[in-house]
Amino acid sequence: MRRLTLLALLATAAPAHALDLTATVLANKTAYIPPQCYTKTEDAQGAVHNPCQTCHTLPRAPNFVSDPDLQQDYAMPGPALENPWTNLFVDRRAAVAATDAEEIRDWVRTDNYRGADGRPVLAARLDRLPPEWDANGDGAWAGYRPDAFFAFDDEGFDHAPDGRRTGWRAFAYVPLPGTFWPTNGSTDDVMIRLPDAYRQTADGTESLAVYKANLAITEALINRADVAIEPMDEAALGVDLNRDGALATATRVAFAFAPLEGVTMHWAGRAGTLGPKEAPLAAGLYPLGTEFLHSVRYLDPRPEGVTMAPRMKELRYMKKTSWQNYADLEEGALAEKKEDADFPDRPKQFFGSAEAGIPNGMGWRLQGFIEDAAGDLRPQSFEETVFCMGCHGSIGTTDDSTFAFPRKLSGPGSFRDGWYHWTQKGLSGTPDLVRADGQGDYAHYLRTNHAGDEFRSNAEVIAAWLEDGDLADDKAAALTADIAPLVTPSPERAIALDAAYRMIVREQSFVKGRDATITPQDATVWRRVEQDAPTGITEPADPWFYRLKR
């Protein structure tokens, strides 16, 4: 019989934590300001680190939230000055060391999303809605009901047990630097789904060719660039994809968007027959009704390497429920800027519920699910969902409130043109993104942050990649071909991070922070910041996508 640690026995005996999903009053009024914003950007030796650039940057329109100034000072409202993310200061070293490695491996390899029939367990629970989850008291779940099966074909399309395509399509991407590197605690994936009209021919017949064409058009719009495609019959699709004036065979989607000059692109299939109110189209914006599904998972150390675990920490969902044009988005960004200037100590306000989700003010509604104390997925509370607004709200680095799709793998040499799930091919062989200035994105991050995470607590990355805080040219060159050696932790670190995070799960203390830290972060994280104090960063870094010369 496998040995159980005292910690595991105590956790097993712990009572379930009550959670009020009807509450919409925040205990932490600034739950949208993430823990990373409390990083001490100057170290004890006076060296300056810049992890802030990952989020706060010059944007590319139609994102009009320009916030590179937040790299330079702690511009927080009064209620946020005391760091509420107290889980960062918990010492978990003894408890992690006492955790049985085999027991934690069994834990992460237990699928808490799908049942024996391959169907989402959470969806069945929502069909029999527990009263404590019924935020509006009507007896029925009003939010997103998990409907992905994580059963992907060779083109990344998800299939139900009966073979039906669900509409979800997985894609591979270069993970955002810092927190989203597996070596810092989690693996993750992202899927996209467009509405029915983008998956049908003009007469309403489901068409895989139409769907692939519209996904490629979406990719071109988000990247503001041409996209290579497999040969497609433009006449059958009803759209001139390559814009050569003839409906023939196309091998690329040509990007074009200058509406004042009468130049624009068009959707394929039934979406192309709809008017601009039903199926609007604009560069930098996703179609109305676009959905994203994002699972955050434990690390699974296996003989072949550390991989994505079956067990989910979280399942995150967002849907574009309203269309905002460029003028709407610019007006919203300016209004928020004015609000911050006029009332610098007033926290942002959020509306919605744990059940219906929370709108981000830019057309998207966000919702999430997270583990309960026993490890089963449950809806996030209102406050736990407001946490998501720190990244998918008003920051400069996103494209239409998202991160992953603009960083999708594609082009010559990319496996399946980037349309695959990480369980079909891992991170090995994934090249670094190339910035507008020619540097690799990861190389730039390491050289300007002098660490592999915001809290500078990842000693493995520092020891292996940064000599005296700097990245050598040969190591930067190695990243251009393969980022996996940098972002993948050792098996020992993976086990420790899994164990540390599970302690937060069993405490149900997500509102105090959900970062898998092991040692107290006092050396690199403020317990309290001084309002508008300088960070020490004198020259804000440009984002990887910045194209304009200054």
XYZ file of C-alpha atoms in Angstrom, residues 209 213 229-239 241 247-250:
18
model
C -13.781 24.095 -45.947
C -11.288 29.580 -44.631
C -3.441 28.214 -46.530
C -3.893 24.831 -48.159
C -5.293 25.173 -51.728
C -8.925 26.316 -51.463
C -11.676 26.587 -54.079
C -12.734 30.237 -53.920
C -15.810 29.688 -56.104
C -17.156 27.080 -53.677
C -16.438 29.365 -50.752
C -17.923 32.431 -52.417
C -14.988 34.703 -51.609
C -9.348 34.953 -50.620
C -12.572 33.012 -58.084
C -10.070 30.222 -58.602
C -7.715 28.274 -56.327
C -6.096 30.263 -53.515
